[in-house]
């Protein structure tokens, strides 16, 4: 028998690894009174080239776990996992807010002047049916060139990250997109915002590079508001971001903590990272 979720419960957020932290930053900024449980499924990283059925099962297992906490909502802070399992998770938990993330094809289609939009994503996202349908919707507005970047997630997960190797991995992909006329680049994987400055430097200042954390935060805000689940205040102690989030990993907690500090900064030194076995 499941415990009912209520306003005081945390929001669960998950990704295969550190990518979801880029979404978490937007959630913390947009929802100042909420607390979060962040799960990094590092044991199964990367999701980008695993079997779709396996990722779907991870989404269902992690949703079932978070619903049992209970968390009052789930943010699937991963494009690959959203494509593989958001629909199935919503069928299983029809009353529970589940917010996913998709590449920002619509805003990019509005922005492009050349009519060509470049999308960087994982192989699984690019190959998914959900992505195909998304692209089809904006087809008349823009030609969407989606390019998988195998290996990039692993480079971003390295601690410390080698900027040189990331640049070398990105160069052929970005050169190809620019040569095809892309004048907007969409970051279709939540890991990529952590190398946005390197991407921007390679494509130049006139090519917008779009990420999707903020729209996800807005959507969660809206869902919580509609369902009467939005917190209006938190105790004083929880005002620091590092105390509003409990981190869990299916991998190595010490290694995750090191990545957290390296990507989000030393303000997070008091954050606790626990082990999750789901
Ligand atoms: N961060 C995830 C995404 O947005 C995927 C990373 C992975 O391949 O595990 O797609």
PDB file of N, CA, C and O and ligand atoms in Angstrom, residues 15-20 23 41 44-50 55 76-82 101 121-125 153-154 157 187-192, ligand 1:
ATOM      1  N   UNK A  15      18.865  11.084 -13.390  1.00  0.00           N
ATOM      2  CA  UNK A  15      19.594  10.999 -14.662  1.00  0.00           C
ATOM      3  C   UNK A  15      20.533   9.807 -14.532  1.00  0.00           C
ATOM      4  O   UNK A  15      20.693   9.235 -13.447  1.00  0.00           O
ATOM      5  N   UNK A  16      21.191   9.474 -15.634  1.00  0.00           N
ATOM      6  CA  UNK A  16      22.181   8.400 -15.567  1.00  0.00           C
ATOM      7  C   UNK A  16      23.409   8.828 -14.762  1.00  0.00           C
ATOM      8  O   UNK A  16      24.139   7.979 -14.251  1.00  0.00           O
ATOM      9  N   UNK A  17      23.633  10.148 -14.663  1.00  0.00           N
ATOM     10  CA  UNK A  17      24.850  10.617 -13.977  1.00  0.00           C
ATOM     11  C   UNK A  17      24.762  12.088 -13.651  1.00  0.00           C
ATOM     12  O   UNK A  17      23.715  12.558 -13.188  1.00  0.00           O
ATOM     13  N   UNK A  18      25.843  12.831 -13.947  1.00  0.00           N
ATOM     14  CA  UNK A  18      25.894  14.240 -13.549  1.00  0.00           C
ATOM     15  C   UNK A  18      25.059  15.156 -14.448  1.00  0.00           C
ATOM     16  O   UNK A  18      24.840  16.316 -14.097  1.00  0.00           O
ATOM     17  N   UNK A  19      24.620  14.653 -15.615  1.00  0.00           N
ATOM     18  CA  UNK A  19      23.871  15.505 -16.532  1.00  0.00           C
ATOM     19  C   UNK A  19      22.671  16.167 -15.868  1.00  0.00           C
ATOM     20  O   UNK A  19      22.413  17.356 -16.055  1.00  0.00           O
ATOM     21  N   UNK A  20      21.954  15.394 -15.058  1.00  0.00           N
ATOM     22  CA  UNK A  20      20.766  15.932 -14.394  1.00  0.00           C
ATOM     23  C   UNK A  20      21.065  17.117 -13.491  1.00  0.00           C
ATOM     24  O   UNK A  20      20.155  17.887 -13.151  1.00  0.00           O
ATOM     25  N   UNK A  23      19.932  20.319 -14.899  1.00  0.00           N
ATOM     26  CA  UNK A  23      18.499  20.562 -14.725  1.00  0.00           C
ATOM     27  C   UNK A  23      18.222  20.947 -13.274  1.00  0.00           C
ATOM     28  O   UNK A  23      17.437  21.863 -12.986  1.00  0.00           O
ATOM     29  N   UNK A  41      22.044   7.418 -11.694  1.00  0.00           N
ATOM     30  CA  UNK A  41      22.053   5.965 -11.920  1.00  0.00           C
ATOM     31  C   UNK A  41      23.398   5.561 -12.555  1.00  0.00           C
ATOM     32  O   UNK A  41      23.442   4.970 -13.648  1.00  0.00           O
ATOM     33  N   UNK A  44      24.637   2.313 -14.284  1.00  0.00           N
ATOM     34  CA  UNK A  44      24.196   1.969 -15.643  1.00  0.00           C
ATOM     35  C   UNK A  44      24.550   3.028 -16.682  1.00  0.00           C
ATOM     36  O   UNK A  44      23.981   3.060 -17.764  1.00  0.00           O
ATOM     37  N   UNK A  45      25.458   3.892 -16.329  1.00  0.00           N
ATOM     38  CA  UNK A  45      25.919   4.948 -17.237  1.00  0.00           C
ATOM     39  C   UNK A  45      26.796   4.356 -18.347  1.00  0.00           C
ATOM     40  O   UNK A  45      27.595   3.464 -18.036  1.00  0.00           O
ATOM     41  N   UNK A  46      26.769   4.796 -19.563  1.00  0.00           N
ATOM     42  CA  UNK A  46      25.818   5.766 -20.109  1.00  0.00           C
ATOM     43  C   UNK A  46      24.540   5.080 -20.600  1.00  0.00           C
ATOM     44  O   UNK A  46      24.573   3.933 -21.023  1.00  0.00           O
ATOM     45  N   UNK A  47      23.430   5.822 -20.551  1.00  0.00           N
ATOM     46  CA  UNK A  47      22.166   5.321 -21.079  1.00  0.00           C
ATOM     47  C   UNK A  47      22.149   5.382 -22.618  1.00  0.00           C
ATOM     48  O   UNK A  47      21.387   4.675 -23.256  1.00  0.00           O
ATOM     49  N   UNK A  48      22.979   6.288 -23.148  1.00  0.00           N
ATOM     50  CA  UNK A  48      22.881   6.667 -24.563  1.00  0.00           C
ATOM     51  C   UNK A  48      23.042   5.548 -25.558  1.00  0.00           C
ATOM     52  O   UNK A  48      22.556   5.643 -26.681  1.00  0.00           O
ATOM     53  N   UNK A  49      23.750   4.467 -25.175  1.00  0.00           N
ATOM     54  CA  UNK A  49      23.913   3.391 -26.159  1.00  0.00           C
ATOM     55  C   UNK A  49      23.460   2.036 -25.610  1.00  0.00           C
ATOM     56  O   UNK A  49      23.833   1.001 -26.145  1.00  0.00           O
ATOM     57  N   UNK A  50      22.649   2.045 -24.530  1.00  0.00           N
ATOM     58  CA  UNK A  50      22.084   0.780 -24.020  1.00  0.00           C
ATOM     59  C   UNK A  50      20.812   0.440 -24.807  1.00  0.00           C
ATOM     60  O   UNK A  50      20.249   1.295 -25.481  1.00  0.00           O
ATOM     61  N   UNK A  55      16.588   0.711 -20.667  1.00  0.00           N
ATOM     62  CA  UNK A  55      16.396   2.074 -20.126  1.00  0.00           C
ATOM     63  C   UNK A  55      14.945   2.259 -19.669  1.00  0.00           C
ATOM     64  O   UNK A  55      14.688   2.831 -18.611  1.00  0.00           O
ATOM     65  N   UNK A  76      12.336  13.516 -14.838  1.00  0.00           N
ATOM     66  CA  UNK A  76      13.273  12.661 -15.574  1.00  0.00           C
ATOM     67  C   UNK A  76      14.233  13.622 -16.272  1.00  0.00           C
ATOM     68  O   UNK A  76      13.935  14.155 -17.347  1.00  0.00           O
ATOM     69  N   UNK A  77      15.377  13.877 -15.619  1.00  0.00           N
ATOM     70  CA  UNK A  77      16.298  14.923 -16.090  1.00  0.00           C
ATOM     71  C   UNK A  77      17.267  14.353 -17.118  1.00  0.00           C
ATOM     72  O   UNK A  77      18.478  14.563 -17.038  1.00  0.00           O
ATOM     73  N   UNK A  78      16.713  13.613 -18.062  1.00  0.00           N
ATOM     74  CA  UNK A  78      17.524  12.893 -19.037  1.00  0.00           C
ATOM     75  C   UNK A  78      16.700  12.722 -20.312  1.00  0.00           C
ATOM     76  O   UNK A  78      15.595  12.147 -20.265  1.00  0.00           O
ATOM     77  N   UNK A  79      17.202  13.230 -21.421  1.00  0.00           N
ATOM     78  CA  UNK A  79      16.481  13.114 -22.702  1.00  0.00           C
ATOM     79  C   UNK A  79      16.330  11.659 -23.120  1.00  0.00           C
ATOM     80  O   UNK A  79      15.287  11.241 -23.626  1.00  0.00           O
ATOM     81  N   UNK A  80      17.392  10.880 -22.910  1.00  0.00           N
ATOM     82  CA  UNK A  80      17.397   9.477 -23.345  1.00  0.00           C
ATOM     83  C   UNK A  80      16.341   8.683 -22.569  1.00  0.00           C
ATOM     84  O   UNK A  80      15.588   7.890 -23.142  1.00  0.00           O
ATOM     85  N   UNK A  81      16.279   8.905 -21.248  1.00  0.00           N
ATOM     86  CA  UNK A  81      15.321   8.182 -20.408  1.00  0.00           C
ATOM     87  C   UNK A  81      13.894   8.657 -20.673  1.00  0.00           C
ATOM     88  O   UNK A  81      12.951   7.857 -20.663  1.00  0.00           O
ATOM     89  N   UNK A  82      13.725   9.943 -20.942  1.00  0.00           N
ATOM     90  CA  UNK A  82      12.384  10.452 -21.268  1.00  0.00           C
ATOM     91  C   UNK A  82      11.881   9.775 -22.542  1.00  0.00           C
ATOM     92  O   UNK A  82      10.743   9.292 -22.595  1.00  0.00           O
ATOM     93  N   UNK A 101      12.107  15.572 -20.237  1.00  0.00           N
ATOM     94  CA  UNK A 101      12.862  16.600 -20.970  1.00  0.00           C
ATOM     95  C   UNK A 101      13.070  16.152 -22.417  1.00  0.00           C
ATOM     96  O   UNK A 101      13.350  14.974 -22.666  1.00  0.00           O
ATOM     97  N   UNK A 121      22.742  15.020 -29.402  1.00  0.00           N
ATOM     98  CA  UNK A 121      22.021  14.161 -28.450  1.00  0.00           C
ATOM     99  C   UNK A 121      22.711  12.803 -28.394  1.00  0.00           C
ATOM    100  O   UNK A 121      23.670  12.560 -29.133  1.00  0.00           O
ATOM    101  N   UNK A 122      22.200  11.926 -27.548  1.00  0.00           N
ATOM    102  CA  UNK A 122      22.778  10.576 -27.500  1.00  0.00           C
ATOM    103  C   UNK A 122      22.220   9.746 -28.669  1.00  0.00           C
ATOM    104  O   UNK A 122      21.183  10.095 -29.255  1.00  0.00           O
ATOM    105  N   UNK A 123      22.896   8.637 -28.954  1.00  0.00           N
ATOM    106  CA  UNK A 123      22.442   7.771 -30.058  1.00  0.00           C
ATOM    107  C   UNK A 123      21.007   7.301 -29.814  1.00  0.00           C
ATOM    108  O   UNK A 123      20.201   7.253 -30.745  1.00  0.00           O
ATOM    109  N   UNK A 124      20.695   6.958 -28.567  1.00  0.00           N
ATOM    110  CA  UNK A 124      19.347   6.460 -28.266  1.00  0.00           C
ATOM    111  C   UNK A 124      18.280   7.527 -28.474  1.00  0.00           C
ATOM    112  O   UNK A 124      17.197   7.230 -28.980  1.00  0.00           O
ATOM    113  N   UNK A 125      18.572   8.764 -28.067  1.00  0.00           N
ATOM    114  CA  UNK A 125      17.581   9.838 -28.259  1.00  0.00           C
ATOM    115  C   UNK A 125      17.341  10.039 -29.747  1.00  0.00           C
ATOM    116  O   UNK A 125      16.197  10.098 -30.203  1.00  0.00           O
ATOM    117  N   UNK A 153      29.404  11.907 -23.324  1.00  0.00           N
ATOM    118  CA  UNK A 153      28.925  11.805 -21.937  1.00  0.00           C
ATOM    119  C   UNK A 153      30.036  11.262 -21.023  1.00  0.00           C
ATOM    120  O   UNK A 153      30.283  11.793 -19.938  1.00  0.00           O
ATOM    121  N   UNK A 154      30.735  10.237 -21.494  1.00  0.00           N
ATOM    122  CA  UNK A 154      31.809   9.646 -20.688  1.00  0.00           C
ATOM    123  C   UNK A 154      32.910  10.676 -20.411  1.00  0.00           C
ATOM    124  O   UNK A 154      33.458  10.725 -19.317  1.00  0.00           O
ATOM    125  N   UNK A 157      31.742  12.971 -17.728  1.00  0.00           N
ATOM    126  CA  UNK A 157      31.714  12.291 -16.425  1.00  0.00           C
ATOM    127  C   UNK A 157      33.112  12.158 -15.820  1.00  0.00           C
ATOM    128  O   UNK A 157      33.242  11.857 -14.634  1.00  0.00           O
ATOM    129  N   UNK A 187      21.129  21.590 -27.345  1.00  0.00           N
ATOM    130  CA  UNK A 187      21.775  20.587 -26.496  1.00  0.00           C
ATOM    131  C   UNK A 187      20.708  19.578 -26.078  1.00  0.00           C
ATOM    132  O   UNK A 187      19.901  19.836 -25.185  1.00  0.00           O
ATOM    133  N   UNK A 188      20.688  18.434 -26.743  1.00  0.00           N
ATOM    134  CA  UNK A 188      19.637  17.439 -26.524  1.00  0.00           C
ATOM    135  C   UNK A 188      20.035  16.353 -25.549  1.00  0.00           C
ATOM    136  O   UNK A 188      19.510  15.237 -25.609  1.00  0.00           O
ATOM    137  N   UNK A 189      20.967  16.677 -24.675  1.00  0.00           N
ATOM    138  CA  UNK A 189      21.382  15.749 -23.609  1.00  0.00           C
ATOM    139  C   UNK A 189      21.747  16.620 -22.426  1.00  0.00           C
ATOM    140  O   UNK A 189      22.424  17.650 -22.587  1.00  0.00           O
ATOM    141  N   UNK A 190      21.296  16.233 -21.233  1.00  0.00           N
ATOM    142  CA  UNK A 190      21.471  17.109 -20.069  1.00  0.00           C
ATOM    143  C   UNK A 190      22.926  17.183 -19.592  1.00  0.00           C
ATOM    144  O   UNK A 190      23.262  18.054 -18.798  1.00  0.00           O
ATOM    145  N   UNK A 191      23.774  16.301 -20.098  1.00  0.00           N
ATOM    146  CA  UNK A 191      25.200  16.423 -19.780  1.00  0.00           C
ATOM    147  C   UNK A 191      25.846  17.602 -20.517  1.00  0.00           C
ATOM    148  O   UNK A 191      26.813  18.191 -20.032  1.00  0.00           O
ATOM    149  N   UNK A 192      25.337  17.919 -21.707  1.00  0.00           N
ATOM    150  CA  UNK A 192      26.050  18.855 -22.588  1.00  0.00           C
ATOM    151  C   UNK A 192      26.119  20.305 -22.084  1.00  0.00           C
ATOM    152  O   UNK A 192      27.066  21.012 -22.447  1.00  0.00           O
TER     153      UNK A 192
HETATM  154  N1  LIG B   1      22.011  12.872 -19.690  1.00  0.00           N
HETATM  155  C1  LIG B   1      21.332  11.950 -20.510  1.00  0.00           C
HETATM  156  C2  LIG B   1      20.463  12.628 -21.561  1.00  0.00           C
HETATM  157  O1  LIG B   1      19.994  13.729 -21.369  1.00  0.00           O
HETATM  158  C3  LIG B   1      22.056  10.811 -21.139  1.00  0.00           C
HETATM  159  C4  LIG B   1      23.433  10.473 -20.778  1.00  0.00           C
HETATM  160  C5  LIG B   1      23.784   9.035 -21.001  1.00  0.00           C
HETATM  161  O2  LIG B   1      24.059   8.641 -22.139  1.00  0.00           O
HETATM  162  O3  LIG B   1      23.784   8.324 -20.002  1.00  0.00           O
HETATM  163  O4  LIG B   1      20.193  12.055 -22.582  1.00  0.00           O
END
